[in-house]
XYZ file of C-alpha atoms in Angstrom:
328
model
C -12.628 59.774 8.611
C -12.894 57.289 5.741
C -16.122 55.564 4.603
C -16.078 52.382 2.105
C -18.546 51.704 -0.016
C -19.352 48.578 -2.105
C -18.709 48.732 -6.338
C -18.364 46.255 -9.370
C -14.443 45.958 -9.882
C -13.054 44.107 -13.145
C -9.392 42.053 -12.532
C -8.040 41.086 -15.956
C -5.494 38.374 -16.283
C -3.417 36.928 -18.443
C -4.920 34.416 -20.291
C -3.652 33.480 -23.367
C 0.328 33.332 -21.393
C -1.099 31.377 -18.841
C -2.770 28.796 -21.092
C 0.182 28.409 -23.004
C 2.573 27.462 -19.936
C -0.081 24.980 -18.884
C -0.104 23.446 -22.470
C 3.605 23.215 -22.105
C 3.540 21.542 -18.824
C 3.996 18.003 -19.114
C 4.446 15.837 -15.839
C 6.843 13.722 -15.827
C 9.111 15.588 -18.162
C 9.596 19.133 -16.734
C 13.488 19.954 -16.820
C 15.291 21.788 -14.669
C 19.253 22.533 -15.506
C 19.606 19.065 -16.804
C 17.604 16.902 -15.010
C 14.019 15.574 -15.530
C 11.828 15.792 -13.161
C 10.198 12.300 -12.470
C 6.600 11.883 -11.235
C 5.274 12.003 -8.518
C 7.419 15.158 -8.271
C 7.107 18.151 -9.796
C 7.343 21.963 -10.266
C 4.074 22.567 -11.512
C 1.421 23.337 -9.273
C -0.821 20.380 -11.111
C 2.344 17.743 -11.816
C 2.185 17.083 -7.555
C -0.111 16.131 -5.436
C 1.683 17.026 -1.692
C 3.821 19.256 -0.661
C 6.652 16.686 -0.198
C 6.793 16.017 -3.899
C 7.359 20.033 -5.144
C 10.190 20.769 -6.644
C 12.233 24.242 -6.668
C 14.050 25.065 -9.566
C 16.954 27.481 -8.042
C 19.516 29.439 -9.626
C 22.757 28.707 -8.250
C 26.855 29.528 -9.316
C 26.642 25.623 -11.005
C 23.265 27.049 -13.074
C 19.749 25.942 -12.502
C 19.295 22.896 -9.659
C 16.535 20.965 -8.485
C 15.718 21.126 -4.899
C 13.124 19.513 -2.323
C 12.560 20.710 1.048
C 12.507 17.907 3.443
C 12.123 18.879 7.356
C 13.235 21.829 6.419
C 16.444 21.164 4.297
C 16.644 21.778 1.202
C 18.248 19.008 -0.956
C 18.955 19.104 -4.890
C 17.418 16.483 -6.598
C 19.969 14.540 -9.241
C 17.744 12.539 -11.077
C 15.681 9.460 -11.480
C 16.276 5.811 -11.344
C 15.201 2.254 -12.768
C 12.687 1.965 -10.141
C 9.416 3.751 -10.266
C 9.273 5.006 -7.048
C 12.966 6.082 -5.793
C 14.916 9.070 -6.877
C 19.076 10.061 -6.432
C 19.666 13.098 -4.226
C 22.692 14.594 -2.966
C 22.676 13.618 0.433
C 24.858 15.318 3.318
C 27.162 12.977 5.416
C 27.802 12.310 8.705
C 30.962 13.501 10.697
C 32.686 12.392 13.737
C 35.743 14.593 15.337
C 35.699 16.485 12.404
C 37.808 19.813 11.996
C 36.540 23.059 12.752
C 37.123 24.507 9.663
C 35.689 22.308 7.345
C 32.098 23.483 5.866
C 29.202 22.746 8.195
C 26.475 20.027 7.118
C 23.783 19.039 8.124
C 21.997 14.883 8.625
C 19.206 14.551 7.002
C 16.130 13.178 9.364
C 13.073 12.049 7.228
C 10.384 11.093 10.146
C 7.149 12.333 9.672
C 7.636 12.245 5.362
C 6.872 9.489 3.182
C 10.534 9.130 2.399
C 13.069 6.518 3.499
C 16.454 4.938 2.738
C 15.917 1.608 1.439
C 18.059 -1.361 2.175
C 17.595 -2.486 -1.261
C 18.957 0.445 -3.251
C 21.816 1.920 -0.965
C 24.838 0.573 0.982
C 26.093 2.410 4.155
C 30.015 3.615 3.848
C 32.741 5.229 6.158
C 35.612 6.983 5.150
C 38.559 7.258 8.001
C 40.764 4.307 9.265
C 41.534 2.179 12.320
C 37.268 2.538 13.840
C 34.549 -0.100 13.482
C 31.389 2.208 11.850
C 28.293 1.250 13.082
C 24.484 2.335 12.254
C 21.974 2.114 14.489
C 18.708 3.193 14.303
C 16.822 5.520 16.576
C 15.784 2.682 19.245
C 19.319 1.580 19.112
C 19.016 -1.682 16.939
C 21.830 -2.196 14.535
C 21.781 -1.834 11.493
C 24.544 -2.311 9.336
C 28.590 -1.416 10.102
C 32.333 -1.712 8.767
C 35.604 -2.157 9.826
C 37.937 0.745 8.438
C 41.571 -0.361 7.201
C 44.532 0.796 9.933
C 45.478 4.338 9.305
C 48.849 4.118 7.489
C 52.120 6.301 7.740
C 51.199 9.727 9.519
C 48.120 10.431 7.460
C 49.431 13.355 6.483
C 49.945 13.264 2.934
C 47.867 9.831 2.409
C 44.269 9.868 2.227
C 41.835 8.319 4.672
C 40.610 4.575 3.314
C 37.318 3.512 3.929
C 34.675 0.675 3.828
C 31.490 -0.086 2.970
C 28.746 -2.784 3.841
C 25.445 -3.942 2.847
C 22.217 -1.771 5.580
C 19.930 -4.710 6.981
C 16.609 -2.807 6.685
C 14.431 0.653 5.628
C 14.949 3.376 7.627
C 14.381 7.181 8.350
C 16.783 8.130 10.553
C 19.945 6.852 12.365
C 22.772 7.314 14.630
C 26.407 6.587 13.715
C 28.832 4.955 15.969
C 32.553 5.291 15.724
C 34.578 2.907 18.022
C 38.391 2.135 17.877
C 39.510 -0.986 16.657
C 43.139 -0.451 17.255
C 43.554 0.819 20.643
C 47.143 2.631 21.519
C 47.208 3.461 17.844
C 48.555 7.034 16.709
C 45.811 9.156 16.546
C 43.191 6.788 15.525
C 40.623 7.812 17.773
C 40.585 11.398 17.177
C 40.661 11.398 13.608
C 38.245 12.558 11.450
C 35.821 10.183 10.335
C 32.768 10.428 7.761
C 29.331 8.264 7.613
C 27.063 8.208 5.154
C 24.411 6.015 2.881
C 24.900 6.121 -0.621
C 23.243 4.244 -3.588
C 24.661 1.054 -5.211
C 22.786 2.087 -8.182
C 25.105 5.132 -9.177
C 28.523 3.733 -8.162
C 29.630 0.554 -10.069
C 32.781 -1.922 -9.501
C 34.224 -3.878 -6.557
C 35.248 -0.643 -4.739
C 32.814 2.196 -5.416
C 34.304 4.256 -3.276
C 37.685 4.162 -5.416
C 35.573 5.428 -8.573
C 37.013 8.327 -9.814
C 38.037 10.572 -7.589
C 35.933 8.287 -4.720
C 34.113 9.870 -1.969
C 37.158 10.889 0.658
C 37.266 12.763 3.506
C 36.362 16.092 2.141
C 33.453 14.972 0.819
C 30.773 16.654 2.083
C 27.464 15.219 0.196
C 26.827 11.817 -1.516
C 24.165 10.540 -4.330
C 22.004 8.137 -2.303
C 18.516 6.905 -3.279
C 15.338 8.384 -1.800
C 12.230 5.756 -1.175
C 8.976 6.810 -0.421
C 5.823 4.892 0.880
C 2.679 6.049 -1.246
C 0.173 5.314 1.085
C 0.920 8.708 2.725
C -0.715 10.313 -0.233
C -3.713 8.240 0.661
C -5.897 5.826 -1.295
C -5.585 8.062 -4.675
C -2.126 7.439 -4.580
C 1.230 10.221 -5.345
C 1.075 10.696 -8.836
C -1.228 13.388 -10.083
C -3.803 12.776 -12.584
C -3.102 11.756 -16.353
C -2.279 13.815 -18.915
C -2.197 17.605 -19.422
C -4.020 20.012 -17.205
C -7.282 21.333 -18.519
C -8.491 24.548 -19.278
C -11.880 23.106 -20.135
C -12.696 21.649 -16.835
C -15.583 23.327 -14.581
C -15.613 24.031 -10.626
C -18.542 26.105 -9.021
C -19.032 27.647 -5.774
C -22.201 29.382 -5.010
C -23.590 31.012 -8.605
C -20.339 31.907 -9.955
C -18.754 29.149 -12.077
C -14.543 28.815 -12.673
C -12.395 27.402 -15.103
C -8.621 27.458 -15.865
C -6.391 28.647 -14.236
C -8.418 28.797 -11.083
C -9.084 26.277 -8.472
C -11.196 25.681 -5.467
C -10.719 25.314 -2.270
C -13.311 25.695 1.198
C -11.071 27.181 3.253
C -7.544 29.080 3.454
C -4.406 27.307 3.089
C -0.644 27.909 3.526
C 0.411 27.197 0.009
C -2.011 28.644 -1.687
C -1.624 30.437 -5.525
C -3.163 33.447 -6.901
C -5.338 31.301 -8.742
C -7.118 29.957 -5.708
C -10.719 30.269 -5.207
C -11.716 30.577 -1.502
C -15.458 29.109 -0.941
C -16.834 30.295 2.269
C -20.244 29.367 3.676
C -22.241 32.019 5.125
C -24.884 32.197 7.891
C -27.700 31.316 5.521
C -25.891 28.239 4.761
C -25.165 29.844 1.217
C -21.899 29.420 -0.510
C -19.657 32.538 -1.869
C -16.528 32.413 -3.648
C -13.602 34.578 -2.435
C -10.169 35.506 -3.614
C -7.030 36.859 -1.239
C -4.974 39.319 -2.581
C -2.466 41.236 -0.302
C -4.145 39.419 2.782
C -7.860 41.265 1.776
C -10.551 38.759 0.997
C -12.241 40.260 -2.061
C -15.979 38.735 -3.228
C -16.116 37.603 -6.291
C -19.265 38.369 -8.676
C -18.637 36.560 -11.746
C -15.968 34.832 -14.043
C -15.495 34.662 -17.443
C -12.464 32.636 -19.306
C -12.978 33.748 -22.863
C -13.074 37.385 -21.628
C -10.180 36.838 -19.298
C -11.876 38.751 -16.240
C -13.164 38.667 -12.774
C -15.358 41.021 -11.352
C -14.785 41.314 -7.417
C -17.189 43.335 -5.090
C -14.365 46.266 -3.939
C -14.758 48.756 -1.580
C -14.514 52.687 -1.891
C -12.711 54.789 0.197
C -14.161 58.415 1.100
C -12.688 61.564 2.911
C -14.329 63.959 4.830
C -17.526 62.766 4.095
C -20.825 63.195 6.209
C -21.598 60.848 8.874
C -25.278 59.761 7.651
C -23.022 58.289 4.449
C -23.732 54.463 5.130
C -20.855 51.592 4.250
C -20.966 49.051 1.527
């Protein structure tokens, strides 16, 4: 049988690495591949204020990509814009009789986030021919639609036209209607058509969707612009605070007093670092500051930044031990 027993236990961290990366860390400008991360985003725990606004620098076979998880998709973040609170994304498009063996996507539904697809940034397009495109939103009011050009010869060596209109209105999530314009036509109504919103601000000309190599029918994503309403963040506002995070700033719970790199918090929560200071409140109404490594909630004694240590109250385990040995 194993008794435990309470002792003085010293964790040392890395100070003078950690105070260096948070020296380094300037909102606003972190990079990742190449493309700037824009307040009120960020990768840094301190350069964002919610969760909706972190950013995930991944590795992928193209090199390093931003990403933000939104209802649980992850989508890669392309870069900023002229307006201070919109960003380009690479957003996944909508498909209607679509082929089997074409890649799977996914639409991308932003209720319950401060994001939205504003009218004034992004047109709605269709690529396929010979259907009238319509968007409506979720309690059926239209929205915006276009009339797709005949389909021409057999469509099998010509690729699909499209068409592209102005969205009347903000919104966060849609439904796309195909409907035949040309009934009796060859195949119209069974061929593969795409939907999708995509920002004026990125494509230029008459006919963005003829700019380059366009967006066709094998496109699978688009860059569209991402709104977002800051009165989610409440009346602070999205962006974090100004200028560089500092080491010099003081928190306290109980007697023990913490500076950089730790923070505070009163109770336990999902995204929380290893820096996180849990303050708990005891019986006596007394508060004691806690830190959770490995899922064990360890007590912590004292702090000191210059030495670079914290000394936690840890337990000893004993073996084969008398029973009259009492626990710490």
């Amino acid at each position: 049988m194993g008794f435990h027993l309470g002792f003085y236990f010293i964790l040392l961290f890395l100070l003078c690495p950690m105070a260096a990366e948070s020296q380094e860390t300037i909102c606003g400008e972190e990079i990742c591949g190449n493309v700037t991360i824009p307040s009120p985003f960020g990768i840094h725990g301190s350069c964002y204020t919610r969760s909706w606004f972190r950013v995930i620098c991944k590795q992928t076979h193209n090199g390093k990509r931003p990403f933000i998880s939104i209802n649980g998709i992850d989508i890669e973040v392309l870069g900023s814009l002229f307006s201070g609170n919109s960003i380009l994304i690479k957003n996944p498009v909508t498909y209607v009789n679509r082929d089997h063996k074409m890649d799977d996507t996914v639409s991308l539904n932003l209720t319950g986030t401060p994001f939205f697809f504003s009218s004034d940034y992004n047109l709605f397009g269709s690529v396929g021919c010979g259907n009238l495109a319509t968007v409506f939103s979720n309690d059926g009011e239209p929205l915006g639609g276009c009339i797709q050009p005949r389909c021409g010869g057999d469509g099998a060596s010509e690729p699909e036209p499209g068409c592209f209109n102005k969205v009347f209105g903000n919104l966060s999530s849609s439904m796309v209607n195909m409907t035949a314009m040309y009934p009796g036509g060859k195949d119209e109504s069974t061929r593969c058509a795409s939907a999708f919103f995509f920002s004026r601000l990125y494509f230029h000309g008459d006919d963005p969707l003829a700019i380059g190599n366009g967006i066709n029918i094998e496109t699978t994503h688009v860059p569209t612009t991402l709104s977002w309403n800051s009165t989610y963040c409440g009346p602070a506002g999205c962006e974090p605070g100004p200028g560089l995070t500092s080491i010099y700033s003081e928190n306290s719970c109980g007697n023990v007093t913490f500076q950089f790199p730790f923070e505070i918090n009163d109770q336990h929560h999902l995204n929380h670092s290893w820096f996180t200071i849990i303050c708990k409140k005891t019986t006596k109404g007394l508060s004691v500051p806690f830190i959770n490594i490995n899922g064990i909630d360890l007590h912590i004694l004292d702090f000191s930044f210059l030495l670079g240590n914290v000394v936690v109250n840890h337990s000893i385990t004993y073996f084969n031990c008398r029973k009259t040995i009492t626990t710490g």
